């Protein structure tokens, strides 16, 4: 668990087995009250993936517009959302 609160953000590190190449981590988000775990792809249209999760915080959505979103920004926005929306 990377972020804990109304939105949970998880990292899954697949195990290395039998000498296979190390697989990249996979990221998932879950918003309380919803029944769906959403896979987040940090290198692909992150704003589009995160926006539905934080849509009820209009100020945070506005701050996100025009920003280049990478892993650290994803974590920051989810943590800020969780602090503002307990």
CSV table of N, CA and C in Angstrom, one decimal:
chain,number,residue,atom,x,y,z
A,1,UNK,N,0.9,-1.2,0.0
A,1,UNK,CA,0.0,0.0,0.0
A,1,UNK,C,0.9,1.2,0.0
A,2,UNK,N,0.7,2.1,-1.0
A,2,UNK,CA,1.5,3.3,-1.1
A,2,UNK,C,0.7,4.5,-0.5
A,3,UNK,N,-0.6,4.6,-0.8
A,3,UNK,CA,-1.4,5.6,-0.2
A,3,UNK,C,-2.6,4.9,0.4
A,4,UNK,N,-3.0,5.4,1.6
A,4,UNK,CA,-4.1,4.8,2.3
A,4,UNK,C,-5.1,5.9,2.7
A,5,UNK,N,-6.4,5.7,2.4
A,5,UNK,CA,-7.4,6.7,2.7
A,5,UNK,C,-8.6,6.4,1.9
A,6,UNK,N,-9.3,7.5,1.5
A,6,UNK,CA,-10.5,7.3,0.7
A,6,UNK,C,-10.1,6.6,-0.6
A,7,UNK,N,-8.9,7.0,-1.2
A,7,UNK,CA,-8.4,6.3,-2.3
A,7,UNK,C,-7.2,5.5,-1.9
A,8,UNK,N,-7.2,4.3,-2.2
A,8,UNK,CA,-6.1,3.4,-1.8
A,8,UNK,C,-5.2,3.2,-3.1
A,9,UNK,N,-3.9,3.3,-3.0
A,9,UNK,CA,-3.0,3.2,-4.1
A,9,UNK,C,-2.0,2.1,-3.8
A,10,UNK,N,-2.0,1.0,-4.6
A,10,UNK,CA,-1.2,-0.1,-4.4
A,10,UNK,C,-0.1,-0.3,-5.4
A,11,UNK,N,1.0,-1.0,-5.0
A,11,UNK,CA,2.0,-1.4,-5.9
A,11,UNK,C,2.1,-2.9,-5.8
A,12,UNK,N,2.1,-3.6,-6.9
A,12,UNK,CA,2.3,-5.0,-7.0
A,12,UNK,C,3.6,-5.3,-7.7
A,13,UNK,N,4.5,-6.0,-7.0
A,13,UNK,CA,5.8,-6.4,-7.5
A,13,UNK,C,5.7,-7.9,-7.8
A,14,UNK,N,5.6,-8.2,-9.1
A,14,UNK,CA,5.6,-9.7,-9.4
A,14,UNK,C,6.9,-10.4,-9.0
A,15,UNK,N,6.8,-11.6,-8.5
A,15,UNK,CA,8.0,-12.3,-8.0
A,15,UNK,C,8.8,-12.7,-9.2
A,16,UNK,N,10.1,-12.8,-9.0
A,16,UNK,CA,11.0,-13.3,-10.0
A,16,UNK,C,11.1,-14.8,-9.7
A,17,UNK,N,10.9,-15.5,-10.8
A,17,UNK,CA,10.9,-17.0,-10.6
A,17,UNK,C,11.7,-17.7,-11.7
A,18,UNK,N,12.5,-18.6,-11.3
A,18,UNK,CA,13.2,-19.5,-12.3
A,18,UNK,C,14.1,-18.7,-13.3
A,19,UNK,N,14.7,-17.6,-12.8
A,19,UNK,CA,15.6,-16.8,-13.6
A,19,UNK,C,15.0,-16.0,-14.7
A,20,UNK,N,13.7,-15.8,-14.7
A,20,UNK,CA,13.0,-15.0,-15.7
A,20,UNK,C,13.4,-13.5,-15.4
A,21,UNK,N,13.3,-12.7,-16.4
A,21,UNK,CA,13.6,-11.3,-16.3
A,21,UNK,C,12.7,-10.7,-15.2
A,22,UNK,N,13.2,-9.7,-14.5
A,22,UNK,CA,12.4,-9.0,-13.5
A,22,UNK,C,11.3,-8.2,-14.2
A,23,UNK,N,10.1,-8.4,-13.7
A,23,UNK,CA,8.9,-7.8,-14.3
A,23,UNK,C,8.7,-6.4,-13.6
A,24,UNK,N,8.2,-5.5,-14.3
A,24,UNK,CA,7.9,-4.1,-13.8
A,24,UNK,C,6.8,-4.2,-12.8
A,25,UNK,N,6.8,-3.3,-11.8
A,25,UNK,CA,5.7,-3.2,-10.9
A,25,UNK,C,4.4,-2.8,-11.6
A,26,UNK,N,3.3,-3.2,-11.0
A,26,UNK,CA,2.0,-2.8,-11.5
A,26,UNK,C,1.4,-2.0,-10.4
A,27,UNK,N,0.6,-1.0,-10.8
A,27,UNK,CA,0.0,-0.1,-9.8
A,27,UNK,C,-1.6,-0.1,-10.0
A,28,UNK,N,-2.2,-0.1,-8.8
A,28,UNK,CA,-3.7,-0.2,-8.8
A,28,UNK,C,-4.2,0.9,-7.8
A,29,UNK,N,-5.4,1.4,-8.1
A,29,UNK,CA,-6.1,2.3,-7.2
A,29,UNK,C,-7.5,1.8,-7.0
A,30,UNK,N,-8.0,2.1,-5.8
A,30,UNK,CA,-9.3,1.7,-5.4
A,30,UNK,C,-9.9,2.9,-4.6
A,31,UNK,N,-11.1,3.3,-5.0
A,31,UNK,CA,-11.8,4.4,-4.2
A,31,UNK,C,-12.9,3.8,-3.4
A,32,UNK,N,-12.9,4.1,-2.1
A,32,UNK,CA,-14.0,3.6,-1.2
A,32,UNK,C,-15.3,3.8,-1.8
A,33,UNK,N,-16.2,2.8,-1.7
A,33,UNK,CA,-17.6,2.9,-2.2
A,33,UNK,C,-17.7,2.4,-3.6
A,34,UNK,N,-16.6,2.1,-4.3
A,34,UNK,CA,-16.7,1.6,-5.6
A,34,UNK,C,-16.2,0.1,-5.6
A,35,UNK,N,-16.7,-0.7,-6.5
A,35,UNK,CA,-16.4,-2.1,-6.5
A,35,UNK,C,-15.3,-2.5,-7.5
A,36,UNK,N,-14.6,-1.5,-8.0
A,36,UNK,CA,-13.6,-1.8,-9.1
A,36,UNK,C,-12.2,-1.3,-8.7
A,37,UNK,N,-11.3,-2.2,-8.9
A,37,UNK,CA,-9.8,-1.9,-8.8
A,37,UNK,C,-9.4,-1.5,-10.1
A,38,UNK,N,-8.8,-0.3,-10.2
A,38,UNK,CA,-8.4,0.3,-11.5
A,38,UNK,C,-6.8,0.2,-11.6
A,39,UNK,N,-6.4,-0.3,-12.7
A,39,UNK,CA,-4.9,-0.4,-12.9
A,39,UNK,C,-4.5,1.0,-13.5
A,40,UNK,N,-3.4,1.5,-12.9
A,40,UNK,CA,-2.8,2.8,-13.2
A,40,UNK,C,-1.5,2.5,-14.0
A,41,UNK,N,-1.4,3.1,-15.2
A,41,UNK,CA,-0.2,2.9,-16.0
A,41,UNK,C,0.6,4.2,-15.9
A,42,UNK,N,1.6,4.3,-15.1
A,42,UNK,CA,2.3,5.6,-14.8
A,42,UNK,C,2.9,6.2,-16.1
A,43,UNK,N,3.1,5.5,-17.1
A,43,UNK,CA,3.7,6.1,-18.3
A,43,UNK,C,2.7,6.4,-19.4
A,44,UNK,N,1.4,6.3,-19.1
A,44,UNK,CA,0.5,6.5,-20.2
A,44,UNK,C,-0.8,7.2,-19.7
A,45,UNK,N,-1.0,8.4,-20.2
A,45,UNK,CA,-2.2,9.2,-19.9
A,45,UNK,C,-2.7,9.1,-18.4
A,46,UNK,N,-1.8,9.4,-17.6
A,46,UNK,CA,-2.1,9.3,-16.1
A,46,UNK,C,-3.2,10.2,-15.7
A,47,UNK,N,-3.2,11.4,-16.2
A,47,UNK,CA,-4.3,12.4,-15.8
A,47,UNK,C,-5.7,11.8,-16.1
A,48,UNK,N,-5.8,11.2,-17.3
A,48,UNK,CA,-7.1,10.6,-17.7
A,48,UNK,C,-7.5,9.4,-16.7
A,49,UNK,N,-6.5,8.7,-16.2
A,49,UNK,CA,-6.7,7.6,-15.3
A,49,UNK,C,-7.1,8.1,-13.9
A,50,UNK,N,-6.4,9.1,-13.4
A,50,UNK,CA,-6.6,9.6,-12.0
A,50,UNK,C,-7.8,10.5,-11.9
A,51,UNK,N,-8.1,11.3,-13.0
A,51,UNK,CA,-9.2,12.3,-12.9
A,51,UNK,C,-10.5,11.7,-12.4
A,52,UNK,N,-11.0,10.6,-12.8
A,52,UNK,CA,-12.3,10.1,-12.3
A,52,UNK,C,-12.3,9.8,-10.8
A,53,UNK,N,-11.1,9.5,-10.3
A,53,UNK,CA,-11.0,9.2,-8.8
A,53,UNK,C,-11.1,10.4,-8.0
A,54,UNK,N,-10.5,11.5,-8.5
A,54,UNK,CA,-10.5,12.8,-7.7
A,54,UNK,C,-11.5,13.8,-8.2
A,55,UNK,N,-12.4,13.4,-9.1
A,55,UNK,CA,-13.3,14.3,-9.7
A,55,UNK,C,-14.2,15.1,-8.8
A,56,UNK,N,-14.5,14.6,-7.6
A,56,UNK,CA,-15.3,15.4,-6.6
A,56,UNK,C,-14.5,16.5,-5.9
A,57,UNK,N,-13.2,16.6,-6.1
A,57,UNK,CA,-12.4,17.7,-5.6
A,57,UNK,C,-12.0,18.6,-6.8
A,58,UNK,N,-12.9,19.5,-7.1
A,58,UNK,CA,-12.7,20.4,-8.3
A,58,UNK,C,-11.4,21.2,-8.3
A,59,UNK,N,-11.0,21.6,-7.1
A,59,UNK,CA,-9.8,22.4,-7.0
A,59,UNK,C,-8.5,21.6,-7.3
A,60,UNK,N,-8.5,20.3,-6.9
A,60,UNK,CA,-7.4,19.4,-7.1
A,60,UNK,C,-7.4,19.1,-8.6
A,61,UNK,N,-8.5,18.9,-9.2
A,61,UNK,CA,-8.6,18.5,-10.7
A,61,UNK,C,-8.0,19.7,-11.5
A,62,UNK,N,-8.4,20.9,-11.0
A,62,UNK,CA,-7.9,22.1,-11.7
A,62,UNK,C,-6.4,22.2,-11.6
A,63,UNK,N,-5.8,21.9,-10.5
A,63,UNK,CA,-4.3,22.0,-10.3
A,63,UNK,C,-3.6,20.9,-11.2
A,64,UNK,N,-4.3,19.8,-11.4
A,64,UNK,CA,-3.7,18.7,-12.2
A,64,UNK,C,-3.6,19.1,-13.7
A,65,UNK,N,-4.5,19.9,-14.2
A,65,UNK,CA,-4.5,20.3,-15.6
A,65,UNK,C,-3.2,20.9,-16.0
A,66,UNK,N,-2.6,20.4,-17.1
A,66,UNK,CA,-1.4,20.9,-17.7
A,66,UNK,C,-0.1,20.4,-17.0
A,67,UNK,N,-0.2,19.6,-16.0
A,67,UNK,CA,1.0,19.1,-15.3
A,67,UNK,C,1.4,17.8,-16.0
A,68,UNK,N,2.7,17.6,-16.0
A,68,UNK,CA,3.3,16.3,-16.5
A,68,UNK,C,3.2,15.4,-15.3
A,69,UNK,N,2.4,14.3,-15.4
A,69,UNK,CA,2.2,13.4,-14.3
A,69,UNK,C,3.1,12.2,-14.4
A,70,UNK,N,3.9,12.0,-13.3
A,70,UNK,CA,4.8,10.8,-13.2
A,70,UNK,C,4.4,10.2,-11.9
A,71,UNK,N,5.1,9.2,-11.5
A,71,UNK,CA,4.9,8.4,-10.3
A,71,UNK,C,4.8,9.3,-9.1
A,72,UNK,N,5.7,10.2,-8.8
A,72,UNK,CA,5.7,11.0,-7.6
A,72,UNK,C,4.5,11.9,-7.6
A,73,UNK,N,4.1,12.5,-8.8
A,73,UNK,CA,2.9,13.3,-8.8
A,73,UNK,C,1.7,12.6,-8.5
A,74,UNK,N,1.6,11.3,-9.0
A,74,UNK,CA,0.4,10.5,-8.7
A,74,UNK,C,0.3,10.3,-7.2
A,75,UNK,N,1.3,9.9,-6.6
A,75,UNK,CA,1.3,9.7,-5.1
A,75,UNK,C,1.0,11.0,-4.4
A,76,UNK,N,1.5,12.1,-4.8
A,76,UNK,CA,1.3,13.4,-4.2
A,76,UNK,C,-0.2,13.8,-4.3
A,77,UNK,N,-0.8,13.6,-5.5
A,77,UNK,CA,-2.2,14.0,-5.7
A,77,UNK,C,-3.1,13.1,-4.9
A,78,UNK,N,-2.9,11.8,-4.9
A,78,UNK,CA,-3.7,10.9,-4.1
A,78,UNK,C,-3.6,11.2,-2.6
A,79,UNK,N,-2.4,11.4,-2.1
A,79,UNK,CA,-2.2,11.8,-0.7
A,79,UNK,C,-2.9,13.1,-0.4
A,80,UNK,N,-2.8,14.1,-1.3
A,80,UNK,CA,-3.5,15.4,-1.0
A,80,UNK,C,-5.0,15.2,-1.0
A,81,UNK,N,-5.5,14.4,-2.0
A,81,UNK,CA,-6.9,14.1,-2.0
A,81,UNK,C,-7.4,13.5,-0.7
A,82,UNK,N,-6.7,12.5,-0.2
A,82,UNK,CA,-7.0,11.8,1.0
A,82,UNK,C,-7.0,12.7,2.2
A,83,UNK,N,-6.0,13.6,2.3
A,83,UNK,CA,-6.0,14.6,3.4
A,83,UNK,C,-7.2,15.5,3.4
A,84,UNK,N,-7.6,15.9,2.2
A,84,UNK,CA,-8.7,16.9,2.0
A,84,UNK,C,-10.1,16.3,2.1
A,85,UNK,N,-10.2,15.0,1.9
A,85,UNK,CA,-11.4,14.2,1.8
A,85,UNK,C,-11.4,13.0,2.6
A,86,UNK,N,-11.4,13.2,4.0
A,86,UNK,CA,-11.3,12.0,4.8
A,86,UNK,C,-12.5,11.0,4.8
